[in-house]
PDB file of C-alpha atoms and ligand atoms in Angstrom:
ATOM      1  CA  MET A   1     -16.126 173.866  79.731  1.00  0.00           C
ATOM      2  CA  SER A   2     -19.350 174.538  77.842  1.00  0.00           C
ATOM      3  CA  ASP A   3     -21.061 177.935  78.183  1.00  0.00           C
ATOM      4  CA  TYR A   4     -24.339 176.066  78.693  1.00  0.00           C
ATOM      5  CA  VAL A   5     -25.872 173.937  81.402  1.00  0.00           C
ATOM      6  CA  ILE A   6     -28.479 171.618  79.964  1.00  0.00           C
ATOM      7  CA  SER A   7     -31.209 169.399  81.281  1.00  0.00           C
ATOM      8  CA  ILE A   8     -33.245 166.963  79.214  1.00  0.00           C
ATOM      9  CA  ASN A   9     -36.414 165.601  80.786  1.00  0.00           C
ATOM     10  CA  GLY A  10     -35.157 166.593  84.222  1.00  0.00           C
ATOM     11  CA  GLU A  11     -31.684 164.997  83.856  1.00  0.00           C
ATOM     12  CA  MET A  12     -28.657 167.282  83.883  1.00  0.00           C
ATOM     13  CA  THR A  13     -26.649 166.425  80.764  1.00  0.00           C
ATOM     14  CA  GLU A  14     -23.271 167.483  79.390  1.00  0.00           C
ATOM     15  CA  GLU A  15     -23.667 169.584  76.244  1.00  0.00           C
ATOM     16  CA  ALA A  16     -21.983 166.880  74.138  1.00  0.00           C
ATOM     17  CA  ASN A  17     -24.616 164.356  75.239  1.00  0.00           C
ATOM     18  CA  ALA A  18     -27.593 166.708  75.118  1.00  0.00           C
ATOM     19  CA  LYS A  19     -29.480 165.118  72.250  1.00  0.00           C
ATOM     20  CA  ILE A  20     -33.087 164.651  71.240  1.00  0.00           C
ATOM     21  CA  SER A  21     -34.656 162.316  68.707  1.00  0.00           C
ATOM     22  CA  VAL A  22     -34.908 163.416  65.072  1.00  0.00           C
ATOM     23  CA  LEU A  23     -38.543 162.260  65.357  1.00  0.00           C
ATOM     24  CA  ASP A  24     -39.249 164.850  68.045  1.00  0.00           C
ATOM     25  CA  HIS A  25     -42.033 167.053  66.656  1.00  0.00           C
ATOM     26  CA  GLY A  26     -40.363 170.095  68.165  1.00  0.00           C
ATOM     27  CA  PHE A  27     -37.445 169.479  65.823  1.00  0.00           C
ATOM     28  CA  LEU A  28     -39.535 168.304  62.856  1.00  0.00           C
ATOM     29  CA  PHE A  29     -42.287 170.929  62.876  1.00  0.00           C
ATOM     30  CA  GLY A  30     -41.382 173.583  65.427  1.00  0.00           C
ATOM     31  CA  ASP A  31     -44.194 172.031  67.458  1.00  0.00           C
ATOM     32  CA  SER A  32     -43.071 173.393  70.808  1.00  0.00           C
ATOM     33  CA  VAL A  33     -43.373 176.277  73.242  1.00  0.00           C
ATOM     34  CA  TYR A  34     -40.729 178.000  75.325  1.00  0.00           C
ATOM     35  CA  GLU A  35     -40.013 180.604  77.977  1.00  0.00           C
ATOM     36  CA  VAL A  36     -37.005 182.637  79.011  1.00  0.00           C
ATOM     37  CA  VAL A  37     -36.576 183.629  82.642  1.00  0.00           C
ATOM     38  CA  ARG A  38     -33.684 185.542  84.164  1.00  0.00           C
ATOM     39  CA  THR A  39     -32.264 185.675  87.635  1.00  0.00           C
ATOM     40  CA  VAL A  40     -31.742 188.784  89.738  1.00  0.00           C
ATOM     41  CA  GLY A  41     -29.392 188.287  92.690  1.00  0.00           C
ATOM     42  CA  GLY A  42     -29.626 184.561  91.928  1.00  0.00           C
ATOM     43  CA  LYS A  43     -33.438 184.520  92.354  1.00  0.00           C
ATOM     44  CA  LEU A  44     -35.917 183.875  89.555  1.00  0.00           C
ATOM     45  CA  PHE A  45     -37.443 187.142  88.345  1.00  0.00           C
ATOM     46  CA  ALA A  46     -41.188 187.201  87.619  1.00  0.00           C
ATOM     47  CA  ALA A  47     -41.328 183.402  87.410  1.00  0.00           C
ATOM     48  CA  ASP A  48     -45.094 183.439  88.073  1.00  0.00           C
ATOM     49  CA  ARG A  49     -45.712 185.618  85.005  1.00  0.00           C
ATOM     50  CA  HIS A  50     -43.501 183.448  82.810  1.00  0.00           C
ATOM     51  CA  LEU A  51     -45.238 180.279  84.006  1.00  0.00           C
ATOM     52  CA  LYS A  52     -48.628 181.823  83.303  1.00  0.00           C
ATOM     53  CA  ARG A  53     -47.539 182.661  79.758  1.00  0.00           C
ATOM     54  CA  LEU A  54     -46.055 179.172  79.336  1.00  0.00           C
ATOM     55  CA  HIS A  55     -49.414 177.605  80.199  1.00  0.00           C
ATOM     56  CA  GLY A  56     -51.105 180.065  77.826  1.00  0.00           C
ATOM     57  CA  SER A  57     -48.730 179.203  74.957  1.00  0.00           C
ATOM     58  CA  ALA A  58     -49.131 175.463  75.544  1.00  0.00           C
ATOM     59  CA  GLY A  59     -52.930 175.759  75.790  1.00  0.00           C
ATOM     60  CA  ALA A  60     -53.072 177.749  72.566  1.00  0.00           C
ATOM     61  CA  ILE A  61     -51.508 174.827  70.671  1.00  0.00           C
ATOM     62  CA  GLY A  62     -53.634 172.239  72.450  1.00  0.00           C
ATOM     63  CA  MET A  63     -50.942 171.016  74.829  1.00  0.00           C
ATOM     64  CA  THR A  64     -51.377 170.559  78.583  1.00  0.00           C
ATOM     65  CA  LEU A  65     -48.060 170.734  80.388  1.00  0.00           C
ATOM     66  CA  GLN A  66     -47.161 167.357  81.887  1.00  0.00           C
ATOM     67  CA  GLN A  67     -45.152 168.858  84.770  1.00  0.00           C
ATOM     68  CA  ASP A  68     -46.449 171.172  87.475  1.00  0.00           C
ATOM     69  CA  ASP A  69     -45.192 174.683  88.209  1.00  0.00           C
ATOM     70  CA  ASN A  70     -42.932 173.587  91.081  1.00  0.00           C
ATOM     71  CA  TRP A  71     -41.191 171.207  88.710  1.00  0.00           C
ATOM     72  CA  TYR A  72     -40.321 174.113  86.379  1.00  0.00           C
ATOM     73  CA  LEU A  73     -39.248 176.327  89.279  1.00  0.00           C
ATOM     74  CA  ASP A  74     -36.961 173.514  90.472  1.00  0.00           C
ATOM     75  CA  LEU A  75     -35.575 173.059  86.974  1.00  0.00           C
ATOM     76  CA  TRP A  76     -34.718 176.763  86.628  1.00  0.00           C
ATOM     77  CA  ARG A  77     -33.158 176.801  90.109  1.00  0.00           C
ATOM     78  CA  LYS A  78     -31.060 173.701  89.356  1.00  0.00           C
ATOM     79  CA  LEU A  79     -29.845 175.169  86.068  1.00  0.00           C
ATOM     80  CA  HIS A  80     -28.851 178.392  87.818  1.00  0.00           C
ATOM     81  CA  ALA A  81     -27.132 176.506  90.661  1.00  0.00           C
ATOM     82  CA  ARG A  82     -25.082 174.481  88.151  1.00  0.00           C
ATOM     83  CA  ARG A  83     -23.684 177.642  86.579  1.00  0.00           C
ATOM     84  CA  GLU A  84     -20.666 179.357  88.027  1.00  0.00           C
ATOM     85  CA  GLY A  85     -21.347 182.911  89.124  1.00  0.00           C
ATOM     86  CA  GLY A  86     -23.300 185.837  87.752  1.00  0.00           C
ATOM     87  CA  GLU A  87     -26.902 186.082  86.686  1.00  0.00           C
ATOM     88  CA  SER A  88     -28.491 183.443  84.487  1.00  0.00           C
ATOM     89  CA  TYR A  89     -30.542 183.322  81.324  1.00  0.00           C
ATOM     90  CA  LEU A  90     -32.781 180.272  81.756  1.00  0.00           C
ATOM     91  CA  ARG A  91     -34.686 178.849  78.849  1.00  0.00           C
ATOM     92  CA  VAL A  92     -37.187 176.017  78.955  1.00  0.00           C
ATOM     93  CA  ILE A  93     -38.508 174.375  75.793  1.00  0.00           C
ATOM     94  CA  ILE A  94     -41.398 171.926  75.845  1.00  0.00           C
ATOM     95  CA  THR A  95     -41.947 170.004  72.646  1.00  0.00           C
ATOM     96  CA  ARG A  96     -44.908 167.883  71.642  1.00  0.00           C
ATOM     97  CA  GLY A  97     -42.535 164.914  71.985  1.00  0.00           C
ATOM     98  CA  VAL A  98     -41.395 162.019  69.827  1.00  0.00           C
ATOM     99  CA  GLY A  99     -43.936 160.572  67.390  1.00  0.00           C
ATOM    100  CA  GLN A 100     -44.434 159.256  63.883  1.00  0.00           C
ATOM    101  CA  LEU A 101     -43.254 161.308  60.916  1.00  0.00           C
ATOM    102  CA  ASP A 102     -46.704 162.801  60.529  1.00  0.00           C
ATOM    103  CA  LEU A 103     -47.830 166.376  61.191  1.00  0.00           C
ATOM    104  CA  HIS A 104     -50.617 165.244  63.490  1.00  0.00           C
ATOM    105  CA  PRO A 105     -49.402 164.934  67.091  1.00  0.00           C
ATOM    106  CA  ALA A 106     -51.576 161.905  67.977  1.00  0.00           C
ATOM    107  CA  THR A 107     -48.540 159.615  68.289  1.00  0.00           C
ATOM    108  CA  CYS A 108     -46.618 161.973  70.595  1.00  0.00           C
ATOM    109  CA  GLU A 109     -47.232 160.700  74.090  1.00  0.00           C
ATOM    110  CA  THR A 110     -44.569 162.282  76.240  1.00  0.00           C
ATOM    111  CA  GLN A 111     -43.493 165.888  75.958  1.00  0.00           C
ATOM    112  CA  THR A 112     -39.766 166.580  75.780  1.00  0.00           C
ATOM    113  CA  VAL A 113     -38.628 169.190  78.283  1.00  0.00           C
ATOM    114  CA  ILE A 114     -35.313 170.876  77.606  1.00  0.00           C
ATOM    115  CA  GLY A 115     -33.746 173.354  80.002  1.00  0.00           C
ATOM    116  CA  ILE A 116     -30.801 175.516  78.966  1.00  0.00           C
ATOM    117  CA  GLY A 117     -28.962 177.918  81.258  1.00  0.00           C
ATOM    118  CA  LYS A 118     -26.237 180.370  80.309  1.00  0.00           C
ATOM    119  CA  ALA A 119     -24.820 183.632  81.559  1.00  0.00           C
ATOM    120  CA  LEU A 120     -27.258 186.520  81.168  1.00  0.00           C
ATOM    121  CA  ASN A 121     -25.997 188.466  78.168  1.00  0.00           C
ATOM    122  CA  ARG A 122     -24.604 191.911  78.990  1.00  0.00           C
ATOM    123  CA  TRP A 123     -25.507 194.194  76.117  1.00  0.00           C
ATOM    124  CA  PRO A 124     -22.897 196.852  75.348  1.00  0.00           C
ATOM    125  CA  ASP A 125     -23.192 199.852  77.683  1.00  0.00           C
ATOM    126  CA  GLU A 126     -23.265 202.216  74.717  1.00  0.00           C
ATOM    127  CA  HIS A 127     -26.665 200.804  73.700  1.00  0.00           C
ATOM    128  CA  TYR A 128     -28.045 202.192  76.964  1.00  0.00           C
ATOM    129  CA  ALA A 129     -25.967 205.382  76.975  1.00  0.00           C
ATOM    130  CA  HIS A 130     -26.587 206.418  73.355  1.00  0.00           C
ATOM    131  CA  GLY A 131     -29.354 204.118  72.107  1.00  0.00           C
ATOM    132  CA  CYS A 132     -29.116 201.042  69.901  1.00  0.00           C
ATOM    133  CA  LYS A 133     -29.804 200.799  66.189  1.00  0.00           C
ATOM    134  CA  VAL A 134     -32.908 198.999  64.929  1.00  0.00           C
ATOM    135  CA  ILE A 135     -34.376 198.692  61.439  1.00  0.00           C
ATOM    136  CA  LEU A 136     -37.886 198.430  60.059  1.00  0.00           C
ATOM    137  CA  ALA A 137     -37.892 194.910  58.658  1.00  0.00           C
ATOM    138  CA  LYS A 138     -39.258 194.066  55.202  1.00  0.00           C
ATOM    139  CA  VAL A 139     -40.522 190.687  56.392  1.00  0.00           C
ATOM    140  CA  ARG A 140     -43.915 190.986  58.123  1.00  0.00           C
ATOM    141  CA  ARG A 141     -44.983 189.500  61.470  1.00  0.00           C
ATOM    142  CA  ASN A 142     -47.337 186.592  60.927  1.00  0.00           C
ATOM    143  CA  PRO A 143     -50.977 187.502  61.560  1.00  0.00           C
ATOM    144  CA  LYS A 144     -52.893 186.389  64.645  1.00  0.00           C
ATOM    145  CA  GLN A 145     -54.983 184.169  62.361  1.00  0.00           C
ATOM    146  CA  SER A 146     -51.812 182.187  61.515  1.00  0.00           C
ATOM    147  CA  THR A 147     -49.463 181.001  64.244  1.00  0.00           C
ATOM    148  CA  ASP A 148     -50.494 183.704  66.704  1.00  0.00           C
ATOM    149  CA  PRO A 149     -47.420 185.723  67.761  1.00  0.00           C
ATOM    150  CA  ALA A 150     -48.937 185.733  71.266  1.00  0.00           C
ATOM    151  CA  ILE A 151     -47.790 182.102  71.482  1.00  0.00           C
ATOM    152  CA  LYS A 152     -44.146 181.796  72.497  1.00  0.00           C
ATOM    153  CA  SER A 153     -43.640 178.871  70.166  1.00  0.00           C
ATOM    154  CA  GLY A 154     -40.726 177.192  68.423  1.00  0.00           C
ATOM    155  CA  ASN A 155     -41.904 178.808  65.161  1.00  0.00           C
ATOM    156  CA  TYR A 156     -39.598 181.801  64.943  1.00  0.00           C
ATOM    157  CA  LEU A 157     -38.714 181.723  61.258  1.00  0.00           C
ATOM    158  CA  ASN A 158     -40.268 185.145  60.507  1.00  0.00           C
ATOM    159  CA  ASN A 159     -38.238 186.563  63.344  1.00  0.00           C
ATOM    160  CA  VAL A 160     -35.102 184.770  62.142  1.00  0.00           C
ATOM    161  CA  LEU A 161     -35.557 186.385  58.704  1.00  0.00           C
ATOM    162  CA  ALA A 162     -36.054 189.796  60.300  1.00  0.00           C
ATOM    163  CA  ILE A 163     -32.966 189.555  62.511  1.00  0.00           C
ATOM    164  CA  ILE A 164     -30.909 188.505  59.464  1.00  0.00           C
ATOM    165  CA  GLU A 165     -32.119 191.722  57.764  1.00  0.00           C
ATOM    166  CA  ALA A 166     -31.175 193.703  60.871  1.00  0.00           C
ATOM    167  CA  ARG A 167     -27.664 192.290  61.254  1.00  0.00           C
ATOM    168  CA  LYS A 168     -26.929 193.004  57.567  1.00  0.00           C
ATOM    169  CA  GLN A 169     -27.468 196.666  58.444  1.00  0.00           C
ATOM    170  CA  ASP A 170     -25.519 196.526  61.731  1.00  0.00           C
ATOM    171  CA  ALA A 171     -28.700 196.838  63.747  1.00  0.00           C
ATOM    172  CA  VAL A 172     -29.424 194.899  66.945  1.00  0.00           C
ATOM    173  CA  GLU A 173     -33.156 194.534  66.397  1.00  0.00           C
ATOM    174  CA  ALA A 174     -35.817 194.716  63.714  1.00  0.00           C
ATOM    175  CA  ILE A 175     -39.246 196.292  64.162  1.00  0.00           C
ATOM    176  CA  MET A 176     -41.811 194.141  62.385  1.00  0.00           C
ATOM    177  CA  LEU A 177     -45.060 195.384  60.857  1.00  0.00           C
ATOM    178  CA  ASN A 178     -48.131 193.201  60.478  1.00  0.00           C
ATOM    179  CA  VAL A 179     -49.806 192.577  57.128  1.00  0.00           C
ATOM    180  CA  LYS A 180     -51.908 195.745  57.613  1.00  0.00           C
ATOM    181  CA  GLY A 181     -48.715 197.767  57.922  1.00  0.00           C
ATOM    182  CA  HIS A 182     -49.108 198.433  61.644  1.00  0.00           C
ATOM    183  CA  VAL A 183     -46.185 198.088  64.033  1.00  0.00           C
ATOM    184  CA  THR A 184     -46.205 194.900  66.132  1.00  0.00           C
ATOM    185  CA  GLU A 185     -42.930 194.232  67.967  1.00  0.00           C
ATOM    186  CA  CYS A 186     -39.309 193.311  67.364  1.00  0.00           C
ATOM    187  CA  THR A 187     -37.835 189.839  66.844  1.00  0.00           C
ATOM    188  CA  THR A 188     -37.323 189.166  70.559  1.00  0.00           C
ATOM    189  CA  SER A 189     -38.525 192.364  72.225  1.00  0.00           C
ATOM    190  CA  ASN A 190     -41.494 194.733  72.447  1.00  0.00           C
ATOM    191  CA  VAL A 191     -41.395 198.323  71.240  1.00  0.00           C
ATOM    192  CA  PHE A 192     -42.568 201.586  72.820  1.00  0.00           C
ATOM    193  CA  ILE A 193     -42.504 205.177  71.601  1.00  0.00           C
ATOM    194  CA  ILE A 194     -43.024 208.472  73.359  1.00  0.00           C
ATOM    195  CA  LYS A 195     -44.672 211.350  71.548  1.00  0.00           C
ATOM    196  CA  ASP A 196     -45.567 214.661  73.234  1.00  0.00           C
ATOM    197  CA  GLY A 197     -45.316 213.049  76.677  1.00  0.00           C
ATOM    198  CA  VAL A 198     -47.594 210.095  75.804  1.00  0.00           C
ATOM    199  CA  VAL A 199     -46.216 206.546  75.975  1.00  0.00           C
ATOM    200  CA  LYS A 200     -47.483 204.429  73.064  1.00  0.00           C
ATOM    201  CA  THR A 201     -47.110 200.746  72.296  1.00  0.00           C
ATOM    202  CA  PRO A 202     -48.861 198.434  69.832  1.00  0.00           C
ATOM    203  CA  GLY A 203     -52.027 196.866  71.260  1.00  0.00           C
ATOM    204  CA  LEU A 204     -52.222 193.086  71.634  1.00  0.00           C
ATOM    205  CA  ASP A 205     -54.734 192.955  68.735  1.00  0.00           C
ATOM    206  CA  GLU A 206     -51.928 193.858  66.344  1.00  0.00           C
ATOM    207  CA  GLY A 207     -50.397 190.384  66.824  1.00  0.00           C
ATOM    208  CA  LEU A 208     -47.450 190.299  69.206  1.00  0.00           C
ATOM    209  CA  LEU A 209     -46.074 188.546  72.243  1.00  0.00           C
ATOM    210  CA  GLU A 210     -47.401 189.985  75.480  1.00  0.00           C
ATOM    211  CA  GLY A 211     -43.958 190.568  76.949  1.00  0.00           C
ATOM    212  CA  VAL A 212     -43.510 190.199  80.682  1.00  0.00           C
ATOM    213  CA  THR A 213     -41.309 193.300  80.602  1.00  0.00           C
ATOM    214  CA  ARG A 214     -43.986 195.116  78.539  1.00  0.00           C
ATOM    215  CA  GLY A 215     -46.453 194.337  81.328  1.00  0.00           C
ATOM    216  CA  PHE A 216     -44.104 195.762  83.961  1.00  0.00           C
ATOM    217  CA  ILE A 217     -43.544 198.893  81.846  1.00  0.00           C
ATOM    218  CA  LEU A 218     -47.307 199.509  81.607  1.00  0.00           C
ATOM    219  CA  GLN A 219     -47.480 199.099  85.398  1.00  0.00           C
ATOM    220  CA  VAL A 220     -44.568 201.522  85.867  1.00  0.00           C
ATOM    221  CA  CYS A 221     -46.174 204.112  83.556  1.00  0.00           C
ATOM    222  CA  SER A 222     -49.373 203.964  85.556  1.00  0.00           C
ATOM    223  CA  GLU A 223     -47.417 204.401  88.824  1.00  0.00           C
ATOM    224  CA  LEU A 224     -45.546 207.346  87.306  1.00  0.00           C
ATOM    225  CA  LYS A 225     -48.900 208.721  86.077  1.00  0.00           C
ATOM    226  CA  LEU A 226     -47.673 208.820  82.489  1.00  0.00           C
ATOM    227  CA  PRO A 227     -50.439 208.669  79.879  1.00  0.00           C
ATOM    228  CA  VAL A 228     -50.316 205.423  77.886  1.00  0.00           C
ATOM    229  CA  VAL A 229     -51.992 204.413  74.641  1.00  0.00           C
ATOM    230  CA  GLU A 230     -52.016 200.760  73.569  1.00  0.00           C
ATOM    231  CA  GLY A 231     -53.186 200.792  69.963  1.00  0.00           C
ATOM    232  CA  GLN A 232     -52.241 201.125  66.324  1.00  0.00           C
ATOM    233  CA  LEU A 233     -48.857 202.560  65.403  1.00  0.00           C
ATOM    234  CA  THR A 234     -47.596 203.138  61.884  1.00  0.00           C
ATOM    235  CA  GLU A 235     -44.086 203.268  60.507  1.00  0.00           C
ATOM    236  CA  GLN A 236     -44.480 207.072  60.380  1.00  0.00           C
ATOM    237  CA  ASP A 237     -45.423 207.205  64.087  1.00  0.00           C
ATOM    238  CA  ILE A 238     -42.158 205.425  64.871  1.00  0.00           C
ATOM    239  CA  LEU A 239     -40.151 207.852  62.730  1.00  0.00           C
ATOM    240  CA  ASP A 240     -41.954 210.893  64.228  1.00  0.00           C
ATOM    241  CA  ALA A 241     -41.474 209.722  67.836  1.00  0.00           C
ATOM    242  CA  ASP A 242     -39.587 211.826  70.380  1.00  0.00           C
ATOM    243  CA  GLU A 243     -38.226 208.717  72.080  1.00  0.00           C
ATOM    244  CA  VAL A 244     -38.222 205.016  71.206  1.00  0.00           C
ATOM    245  CA  PHE A 245     -37.243 202.070  73.378  1.00  0.00           C
ATOM    246  CA  ILE A 246     -37.439 198.284  73.287  1.00  0.00           C
ATOM    247  CA  THR A 247     -38.008 195.910  76.197  1.00  0.00           C
ATOM    248  CA  SER A 248     -37.340 192.268  77.012  1.00  0.00           C
ATOM    249  CA  THR A 249     -36.238 189.970  79.789  1.00  0.00           C
ATOM    250  CA  THR A 250     -32.627 190.144  78.617  1.00  0.00           C
ATOM    251  CA  ARG A 251     -32.533 193.832  77.602  1.00  0.00           C
ATOM    252  CA  ASP A 252     -34.667 195.530  80.279  1.00  0.00           C
ATOM    253  CA  VAL A 253     -35.382 198.990  78.787  1.00  0.00           C
ATOM    254  CA  MET A 254     -33.044 199.701  75.874  1.00  0.00           C
ATOM    255  CA  PRO A 255     -33.275 203.126  74.216  1.00  0.00           C
ATOM    256  CA  VAL A 256     -33.269 203.235  70.415  1.00  0.00           C
ATOM    257  CA  GLY A 257     -30.929 205.790  68.814  1.00  0.00           C
ATOM    258  CA  PHE A 258     -31.380 204.969  65.147  1.00  0.00           C
ATOM    259  CA  ILE A 259     -34.106 203.394  63.019  1.00  0.00           C
ATOM    260  CA  GLY A 260     -32.130 202.537  59.925  1.00  0.00           C
ATOM    261  CA  ASP A 261     -30.524 205.876  58.971  1.00  0.00           C
ATOM    262  CA  HIS A 262     -33.126 207.929  60.819  1.00  0.00           C
ATOM    263  CA  LYS A 263     -31.901 209.421  64.090  1.00  0.00           C
ATOM    264  CA  VAL A 264     -34.432 209.329  66.920  1.00  0.00           C
ATOM    265  CA  ARG A 265     -35.068 212.840  68.285  1.00  0.00           C
ATOM    266  CA  ARG A 266     -33.982 212.196  71.892  1.00  0.00           C
ATOM    267  CA  THR A 267     -31.675 209.338  72.935  1.00  0.00           C
ATOM    268  CA  PRO A 268     -31.974 208.331  75.636  1.00  0.00           C
ATOM    269  CA  GLY A 269     -34.939 210.578  76.322  1.00  0.00           C
ATOM    270  CA  THR A 270     -35.843 211.837  79.770  1.00  0.00           C
ATOM    271  CA  LEU A 271     -39.031 209.768  79.989  1.00  0.00           C
ATOM    272  CA  THR A 272     -37.236 206.630  78.809  1.00  0.00           C
ATOM    273  CA  ILE A 273     -34.702 207.144  81.605  1.00  0.00           C
ATOM    274  CA  ARG A 274     -37.472 207.609  84.214  1.00  0.00           C
ATOM    275  CA  ILE A 275     -39.239 204.473  83.015  1.00  0.00           C
ATOM    276  CA  ALA A 276     -35.979 202.484  82.913  1.00  0.00           C
ATOM    277  CA  ASN A 277     -35.113 203.549  86.480  1.00  0.00           C
ATOM    278  CA  ALA A 278     -38.560 202.626  87.766  1.00  0.00           C
ATOM    279  CA  TYR A 279     -38.339 199.243  86.022  1.00  0.00           C
ATOM    280  CA  HIS A 280     -34.937 198.713  87.621  1.00  0.00           C
ATOM    281  CA  GLU A 281     -36.553 199.119  91.032  1.00  0.00           C
ATOM    282  CA  LEU A 282     -39.139 196.439  90.191  1.00  0.00           C
ATOM    283  CA  LEU A 283     -36.339 194.192  89.002  1.00  0.00           C
ATOM    284  CA  HIS A 284     -34.701 194.436  92.416  1.00  0.00           C
ATOM    285  CA  ASP A 285     -37.910 194.262  94.429  1.00  0.00           C
ATOM    286  CA  SER A 286     -37.923 190.958  96.313  1.00  0.00           C
ATOM    287  CA  LYS A 287     -41.716 190.746  95.777  1.00  0.00           C
ATOM    288  CA  ASN A 288     -40.919 189.789  92.186  1.00  0.00           C
ATOM    289  CA  HIS A 289     -38.340 187.142  93.136  1.00  0.00           C
ATOM    290  CA  THR A 290     -38.939 183.432  93.636  1.00  0.00           C
TER     291      THR A 290
HETATM  292  N1  PDD B   1     -37.820 186.924  73.921  1.00  0.00           N
HETATM  293  N2  PDD B   1     -41.458 189.580  71.614  1.00  0.00           N
HETATM  294  C1  PDD B   1     -40.881 188.415  71.242  1.00  0.00           C
HETATM  295  C2  PDD B   1     -41.170 187.878  69.883  1.00  0.00           C
HETATM  296  C3  PDD B   1     -40.032 187.742  72.139  1.00  0.00           C
HETATM  297  O1  PDD B   1     -39.466 186.574  71.786  1.00  0.00           O
HETATM  298  C4  PDD B   1     -39.768 188.312  73.410  1.00  0.00           C
HETATM  299  C5  PDD B   1     -38.888 187.630  74.418  1.00  0.00           C
HETATM  300  C6  PDD B   1     -40.396 189.522  73.754  1.00  0.00           C
HETATM  301  C7  PDD B   1     -40.205 190.165  75.092  1.00  0.00           C
HETATM  302  O2  PDD B   1     -40.836 189.401  76.090  1.00  0.00           O
HETATM  303  P1  PDD B   1     -40.343 189.411  77.623  1.00  0.00           P
HETATM  304  O3  PDD B   1     -40.401 190.805  78.082  1.00  0.00           O
HETATM  305  O4  PDD B   1     -41.312 188.525  78.289  1.00  0.00           O
HETATM  306  O5  PDD B   1     -38.940 188.852  77.614  1.00  0.00           O
HETATM  307  C8  PDD B   1     -41.240 190.125  72.832  1.00  0.00           C
HETATM  308  C9  PDD B   1     -36.921 186.210  74.827  1.00  0.00           C
HETATM  309  C10 PDD B   1     -36.194 187.096  75.751  1.00  0.00           C
HETATM  310  C11 PDD B   1     -36.031 185.329  73.991  1.00  0.00           C
HETATM  311  O6  PDD B   1     -36.544 184.747  73.043  1.00  0.00           O
HETATM  312  O7  PDD B   1     -34.843 185.196  74.300  1.00  0.00           O
END
């Protein structure tokens, strides 16, 4: 049996039959947006925030979603229900649709909606106990003036190049700088550092995805009364940090132990552990479940 449950345009489809047209602009040009939601206790976690971002991504590329929010909630629930046991990773991709072989989307009338569900990845426990390894990637994050990284789009080639760099060095993630040399985020996660008791993360102006988990972490820091700075971070700030951690829907709060060959001062640091525990409570708070 396949590891994936798949839906195309609302129809559950066996993996072997899950096909889209080669003239789909999502395939041809990466002209698509996507979201990844996870379940907690079988319920959708923070679905409202993911839907809000999905609308934002679509709007930013001039697309209005052709299905309403309940349709997406139903899709995610159906995908989860089709899986056997455990928590789910639920991805939805909305492409511009099938059209002529022409960059302009005028001939794309109907969006293609693809849903993919799989088991939520369990990262190795040692990444949480001792910190994972990341690198500082050579490839730069594309600037906001290009395909804005705030859009969760099907254009992930920069990130693909960065993760290839990371895996060559046995690292699980790559921190990407922008063209000014400021830290932005990782290939599929946001990055935080702690220095002298202050939590710091790149500001949205640097060009990055406004992670749902990042938002929860900022909320948690305010509840814990930890000082936070959202702003410019350099490579040196990352190397001088007392603690470093990365966040995403699939990773939660993952401490960083090594940046390339550089060992992070404290792994996992005491503040990272406090923040991770507080986030864990939010994860299990039924207020955030749909
Ligand atoms: N990735 N930055 C990028 C470029 C991402 O793709 C992601 C999420 C994040 C973290 O966002 P969130 O906290 O909302 O998951 C940051 C998902 C998990 C993925 O592509 O699988």
